[in-house]
CSV table of C-alpha atoms in Angstrom, one decimal:
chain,number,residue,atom,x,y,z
A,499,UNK,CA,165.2,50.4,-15.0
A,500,UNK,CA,166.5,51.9,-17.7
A,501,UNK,CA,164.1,50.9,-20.0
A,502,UNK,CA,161.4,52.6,-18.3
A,503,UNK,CA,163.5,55.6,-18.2
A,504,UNK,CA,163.6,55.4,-22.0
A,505,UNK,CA,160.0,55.2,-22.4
A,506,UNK,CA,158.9,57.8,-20.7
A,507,UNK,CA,161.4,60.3,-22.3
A,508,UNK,CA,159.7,58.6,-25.4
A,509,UNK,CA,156.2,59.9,-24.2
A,510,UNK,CA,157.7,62.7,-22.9
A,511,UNK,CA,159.0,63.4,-27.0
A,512,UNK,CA,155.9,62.9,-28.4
A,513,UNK,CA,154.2,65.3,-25.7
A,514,UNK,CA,156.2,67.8,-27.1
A,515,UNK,CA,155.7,67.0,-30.8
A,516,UNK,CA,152.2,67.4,-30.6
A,517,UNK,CA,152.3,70.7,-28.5
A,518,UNK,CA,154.5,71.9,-31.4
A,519,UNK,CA,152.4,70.8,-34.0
A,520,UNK,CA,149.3,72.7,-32.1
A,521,UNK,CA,151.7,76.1,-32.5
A,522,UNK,CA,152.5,75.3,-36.3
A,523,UNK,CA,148.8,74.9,-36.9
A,524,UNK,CA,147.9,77.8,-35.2
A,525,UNK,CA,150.2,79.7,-37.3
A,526,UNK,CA,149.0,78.2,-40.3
A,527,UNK,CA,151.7,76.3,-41.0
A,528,UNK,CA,150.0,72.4,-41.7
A,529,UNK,CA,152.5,70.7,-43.6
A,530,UNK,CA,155.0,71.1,-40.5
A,531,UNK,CA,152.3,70.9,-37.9
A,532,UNK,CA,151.6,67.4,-39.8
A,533,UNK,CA,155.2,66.5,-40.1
A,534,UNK,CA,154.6,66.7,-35.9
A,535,UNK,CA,152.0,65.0,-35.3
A,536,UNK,CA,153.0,62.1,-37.4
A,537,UNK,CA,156.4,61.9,-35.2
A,538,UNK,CA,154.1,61.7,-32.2
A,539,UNK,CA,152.4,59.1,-34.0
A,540,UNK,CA,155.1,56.5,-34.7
A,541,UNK,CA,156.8,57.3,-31.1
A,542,UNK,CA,153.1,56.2,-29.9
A,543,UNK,CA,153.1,53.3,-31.9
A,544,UNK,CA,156.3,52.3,-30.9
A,545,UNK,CA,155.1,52.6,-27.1
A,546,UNK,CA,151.9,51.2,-27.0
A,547,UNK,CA,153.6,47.6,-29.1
A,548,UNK,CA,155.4,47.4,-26.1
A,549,UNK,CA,153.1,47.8,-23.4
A,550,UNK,CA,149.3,47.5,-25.4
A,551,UNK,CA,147.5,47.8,-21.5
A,552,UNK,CA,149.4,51.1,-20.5
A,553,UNK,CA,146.0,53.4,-20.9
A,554,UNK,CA,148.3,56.8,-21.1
A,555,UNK,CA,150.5,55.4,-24.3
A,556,UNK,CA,147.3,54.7,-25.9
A,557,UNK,CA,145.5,57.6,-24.9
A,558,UNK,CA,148.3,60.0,-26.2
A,559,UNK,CA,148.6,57.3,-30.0
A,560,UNK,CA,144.5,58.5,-29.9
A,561,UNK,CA,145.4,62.1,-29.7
A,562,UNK,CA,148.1,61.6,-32.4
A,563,UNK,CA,145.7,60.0,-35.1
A,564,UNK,CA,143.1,62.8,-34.4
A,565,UNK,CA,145.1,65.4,-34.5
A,566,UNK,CA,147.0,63.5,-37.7
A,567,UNK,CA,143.1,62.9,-39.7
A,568,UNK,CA,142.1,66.8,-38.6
A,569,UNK,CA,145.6,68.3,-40.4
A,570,UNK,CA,144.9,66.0,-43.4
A,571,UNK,CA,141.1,66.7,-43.7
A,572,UNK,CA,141.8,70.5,-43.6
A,573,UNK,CA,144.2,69.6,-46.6
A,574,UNK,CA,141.9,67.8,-48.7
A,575,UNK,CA,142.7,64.7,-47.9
A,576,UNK,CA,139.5,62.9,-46.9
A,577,UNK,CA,140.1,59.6,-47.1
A,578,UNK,CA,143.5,59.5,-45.1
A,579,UNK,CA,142.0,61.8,-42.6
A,580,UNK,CA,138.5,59.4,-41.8
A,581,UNK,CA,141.5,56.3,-42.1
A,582,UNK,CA,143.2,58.1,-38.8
A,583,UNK,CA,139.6,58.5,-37.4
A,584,UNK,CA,138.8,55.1,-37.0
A,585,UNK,CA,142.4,54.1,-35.8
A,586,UNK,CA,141.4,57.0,-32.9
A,587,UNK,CA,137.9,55.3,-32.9
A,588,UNK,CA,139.3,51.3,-32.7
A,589,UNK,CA,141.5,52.9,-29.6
A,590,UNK,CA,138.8,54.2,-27.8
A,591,UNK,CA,136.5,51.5,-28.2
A,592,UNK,CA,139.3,49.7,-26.2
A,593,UNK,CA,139.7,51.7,-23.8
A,594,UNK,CA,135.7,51.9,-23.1
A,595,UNK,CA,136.4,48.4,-22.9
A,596,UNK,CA,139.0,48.0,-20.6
A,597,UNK,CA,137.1,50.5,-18.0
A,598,UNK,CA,133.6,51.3,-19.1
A,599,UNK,CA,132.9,53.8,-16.1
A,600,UNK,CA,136.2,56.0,-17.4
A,601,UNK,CA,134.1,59.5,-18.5
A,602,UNK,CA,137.6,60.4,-20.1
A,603,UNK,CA,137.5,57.4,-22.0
A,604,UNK,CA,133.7,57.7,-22.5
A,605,UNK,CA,134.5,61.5,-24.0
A,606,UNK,CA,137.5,59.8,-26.2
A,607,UNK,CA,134.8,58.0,-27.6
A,608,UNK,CA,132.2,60.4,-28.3
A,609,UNK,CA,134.9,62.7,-30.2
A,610,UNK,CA,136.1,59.7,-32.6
A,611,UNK,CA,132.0,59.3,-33.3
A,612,UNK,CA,132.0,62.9,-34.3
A,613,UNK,CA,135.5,62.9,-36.6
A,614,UNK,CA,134.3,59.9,-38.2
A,615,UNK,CA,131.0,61.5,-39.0
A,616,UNK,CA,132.2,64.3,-40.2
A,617,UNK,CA,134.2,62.7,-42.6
A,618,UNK,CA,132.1,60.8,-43.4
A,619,UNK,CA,129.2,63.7,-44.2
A,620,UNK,CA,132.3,65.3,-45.8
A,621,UNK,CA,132.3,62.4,-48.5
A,622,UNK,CA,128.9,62.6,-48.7
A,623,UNK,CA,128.4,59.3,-47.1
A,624,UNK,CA,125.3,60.5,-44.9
A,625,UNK,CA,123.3,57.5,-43.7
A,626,UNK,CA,127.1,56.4,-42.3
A,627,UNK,CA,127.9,59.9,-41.0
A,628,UNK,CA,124.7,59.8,-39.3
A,629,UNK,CA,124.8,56.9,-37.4
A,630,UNK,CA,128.3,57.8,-36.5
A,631,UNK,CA,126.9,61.5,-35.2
A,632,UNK,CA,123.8,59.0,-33.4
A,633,UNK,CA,126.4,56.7,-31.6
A,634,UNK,CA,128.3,59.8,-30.4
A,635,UNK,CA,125.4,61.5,-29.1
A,636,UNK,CA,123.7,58.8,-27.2
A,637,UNK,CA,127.4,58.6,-25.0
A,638,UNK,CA,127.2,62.8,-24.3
A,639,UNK,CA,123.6,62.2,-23.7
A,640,UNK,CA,124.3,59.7,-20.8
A,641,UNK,CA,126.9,61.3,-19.9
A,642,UNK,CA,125.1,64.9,-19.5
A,643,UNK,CA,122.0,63.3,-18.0
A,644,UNK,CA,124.1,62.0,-15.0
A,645,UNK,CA,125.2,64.9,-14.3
A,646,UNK,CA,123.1,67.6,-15.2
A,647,UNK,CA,124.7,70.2,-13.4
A,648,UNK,CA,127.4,70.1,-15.4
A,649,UNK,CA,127.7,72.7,-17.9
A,650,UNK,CA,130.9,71.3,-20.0
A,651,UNK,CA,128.4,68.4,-20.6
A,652,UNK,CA,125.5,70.3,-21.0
A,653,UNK,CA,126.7,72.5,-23.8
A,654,UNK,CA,128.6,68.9,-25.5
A,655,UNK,CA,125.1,67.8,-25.7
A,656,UNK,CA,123.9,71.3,-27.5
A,657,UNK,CA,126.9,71.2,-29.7
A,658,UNK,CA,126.2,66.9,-30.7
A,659,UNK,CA,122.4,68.2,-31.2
A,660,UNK,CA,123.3,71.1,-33.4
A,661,UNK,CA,125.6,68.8,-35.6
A,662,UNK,CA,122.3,66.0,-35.7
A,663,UNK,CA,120.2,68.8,-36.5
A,664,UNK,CA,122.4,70.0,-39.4
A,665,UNK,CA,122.8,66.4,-41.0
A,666,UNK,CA,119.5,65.6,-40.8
A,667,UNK,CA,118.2,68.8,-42.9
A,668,UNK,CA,121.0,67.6,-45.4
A,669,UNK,CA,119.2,64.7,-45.7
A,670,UNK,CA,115.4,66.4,-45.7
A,671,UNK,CA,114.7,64.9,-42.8
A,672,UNK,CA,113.1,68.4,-41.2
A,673,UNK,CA,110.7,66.8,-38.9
A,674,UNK,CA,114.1,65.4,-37.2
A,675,UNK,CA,116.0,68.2,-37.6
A,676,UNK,CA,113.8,70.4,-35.7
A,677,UNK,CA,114.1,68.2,-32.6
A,678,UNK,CA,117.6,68.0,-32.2
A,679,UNK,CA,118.0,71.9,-33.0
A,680,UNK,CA,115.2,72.6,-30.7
A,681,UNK,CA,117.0,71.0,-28.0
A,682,UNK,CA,120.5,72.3,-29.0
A,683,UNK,CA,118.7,75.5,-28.6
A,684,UNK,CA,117.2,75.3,-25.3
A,685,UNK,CA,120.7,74.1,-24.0
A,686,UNK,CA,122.6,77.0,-25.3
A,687,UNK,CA,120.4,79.2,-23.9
A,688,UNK,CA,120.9,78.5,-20.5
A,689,UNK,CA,124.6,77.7,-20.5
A,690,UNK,CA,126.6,79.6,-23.4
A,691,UNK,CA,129.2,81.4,-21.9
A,692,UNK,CA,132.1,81.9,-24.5
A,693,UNK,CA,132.4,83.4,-27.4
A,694,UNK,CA,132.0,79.5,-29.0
A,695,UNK,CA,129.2,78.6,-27.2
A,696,UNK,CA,127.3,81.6,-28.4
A,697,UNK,CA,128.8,81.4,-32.1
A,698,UNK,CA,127.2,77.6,-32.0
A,699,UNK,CA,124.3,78.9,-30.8
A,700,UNK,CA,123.8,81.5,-33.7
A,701,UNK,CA,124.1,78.2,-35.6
A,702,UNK,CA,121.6,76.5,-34.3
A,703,UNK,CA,118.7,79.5,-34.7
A,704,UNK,CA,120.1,80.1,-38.0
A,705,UNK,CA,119.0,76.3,-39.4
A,706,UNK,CA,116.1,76.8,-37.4
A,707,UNK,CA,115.1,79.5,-39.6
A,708,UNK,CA,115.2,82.5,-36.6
A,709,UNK,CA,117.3,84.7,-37.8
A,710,UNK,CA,117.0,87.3,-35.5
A,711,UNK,CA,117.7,85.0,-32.8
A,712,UNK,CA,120.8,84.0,-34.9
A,713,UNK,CA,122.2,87.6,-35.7
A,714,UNK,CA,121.5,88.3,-31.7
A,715,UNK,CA,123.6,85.1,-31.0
A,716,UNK,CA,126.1,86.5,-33.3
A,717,UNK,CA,126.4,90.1,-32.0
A,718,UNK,CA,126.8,88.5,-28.5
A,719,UNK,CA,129.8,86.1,-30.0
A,720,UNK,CA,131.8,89.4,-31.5
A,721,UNK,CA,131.5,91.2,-27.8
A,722,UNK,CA,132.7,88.4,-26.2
A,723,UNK,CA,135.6,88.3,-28.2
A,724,UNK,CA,134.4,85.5,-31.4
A,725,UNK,CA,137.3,86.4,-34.1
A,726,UNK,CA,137.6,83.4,-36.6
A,727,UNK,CA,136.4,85.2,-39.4
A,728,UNK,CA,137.2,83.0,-42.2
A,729,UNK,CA,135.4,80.4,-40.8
A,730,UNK,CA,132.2,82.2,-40.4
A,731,UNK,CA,132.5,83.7,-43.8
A,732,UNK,CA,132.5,80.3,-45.3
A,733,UNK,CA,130.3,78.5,-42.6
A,734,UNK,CA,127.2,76.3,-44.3
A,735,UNK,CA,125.0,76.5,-41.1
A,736,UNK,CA,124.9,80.1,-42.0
A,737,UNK,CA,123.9,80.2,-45.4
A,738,UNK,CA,120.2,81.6,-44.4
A,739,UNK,CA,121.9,84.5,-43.4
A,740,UNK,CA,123.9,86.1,-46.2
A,741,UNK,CA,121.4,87.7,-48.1
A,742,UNK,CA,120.3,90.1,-44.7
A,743,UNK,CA,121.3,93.1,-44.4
A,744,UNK,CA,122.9,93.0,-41.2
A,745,UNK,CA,125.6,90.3,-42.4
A,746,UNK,CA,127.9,92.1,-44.1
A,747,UNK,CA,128.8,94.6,-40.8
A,748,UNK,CA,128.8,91.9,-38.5
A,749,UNK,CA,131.4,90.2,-40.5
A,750,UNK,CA,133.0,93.4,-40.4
A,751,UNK,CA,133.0,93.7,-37.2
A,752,UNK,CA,134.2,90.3,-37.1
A,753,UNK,CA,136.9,91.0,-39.2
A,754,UNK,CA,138.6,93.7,-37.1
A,755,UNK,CA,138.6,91.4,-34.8
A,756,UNK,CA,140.6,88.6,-36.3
């Protein structure tokens, strides 16, 4: 009917609100990339009031508040950004709910884990940012263990290990730390492809204290194409690195790549 019609034109809208938003944040352009995402937001509301079982309306109000919390957490805004984080997290609890052997929904999940722990670490609220980091984890874990062929799992687990590892040397837990980044480790080195996975991996030898491991990782990233070099430039996990000598000319190199 005609009221069906109407909704999905709705969806349809805030499909293309959110795909706009992604080009305005690319572009560096947050406050309109916001301004997007939060009319993808209220058309998602709007939708899922109506029909509260229709999996793809809540899905796509998920995707709204995360990409809503990530825009206002790279403006400062902490506490509205975690606030969108657990409205993302509260609808993919739901979902998990409604059909617990959904790996999409099981993913969902996993992510809101990780936004909400890393707003949480943000606000320096560790013991909660590390039980949110645990939660998400144990899902990629089970996940990646069923299938273990898998790389896109596979290098999810590295990447949920290297984020444990990280938090837990925050919090001088080193005997920790070392596990999870020993593991995150041994992952990337059997699956890292792209120029991410190989960037991560630098991460993860440079808070294991092998730098030349790290800087290897790093070289590998810039061939392959790694060019976000403000991000590196300001990146904690690399801290141990600054002071060698071959810093400065990979970020360089970086740099004439961005």
């Amino acid at each position: 009917g005609l009221g069906d019609v109407y909704k999905r034109q709705q969806d349809d809208l805030a499909v293309s609100h959110k795909k706009l938003g992604k080009v305005l944040r690319e572009h560096g352009d947050n406050v309109g990339a916001l301004a997007e995402y939060q009319a993808a937001r209220a058309i998602g509301r709007r939708l899922v009031a109506k029909d509260p079982r229709n999996s793809r309306w809540q899905r796509g109000l998920w995707m709204s508040h995360v990409r809503v919390g990530e825009v206002l957490s790279a403006q400062g805004d902490l506490e509205g950004g975690l606030g969108e984080y657990l409205a993302a997290r509260a609808i993919a609890t739901r979902l998990v709910e409604l059909d617990p052997d959904n790996v999409g929904w099981q993913r969902d999940l996993s992510l809101s884990h990780v936004k909400v722990g890393g707003s949480l670490e943000a606000k320096g609220e560790l013991a909660g940012a590390l039980a949110e980091l645990e939660a998400g984890n144990a899902i990629v874990d089970r996940l990646a263990a069923s299938n273990p062929q898998n790389p896109v799992w596979q290098r999810r687990l590295a990447n949920s290990n290297l984020l444990l590892g990280g938090l837990l040397q925050r919090m001088a837990e080193p005997g920790a730390a070392r596990e999870h980044l020993a593991r995150a480790t041994a992952i990337y080195g059997r699956t890292a492809v792209t120029s991410t996975d190989l960037y991560n991996a630098a991460c993860a030898h440079a808070l294991s204290g092998d730098p030349d491991k790290a800087f290897e990782m790093l070289d590998n990233a810039v061939v392959k194409g790694f060019r976000v070099y403000g991000h590196a430039a300001k990146d904690s996990t690399l801290s141990s690195l600054r002071t060698d000598r071959r810093w400065k000319p990979l970020l360089e190199r970086m740099k004439a790549k961005d």
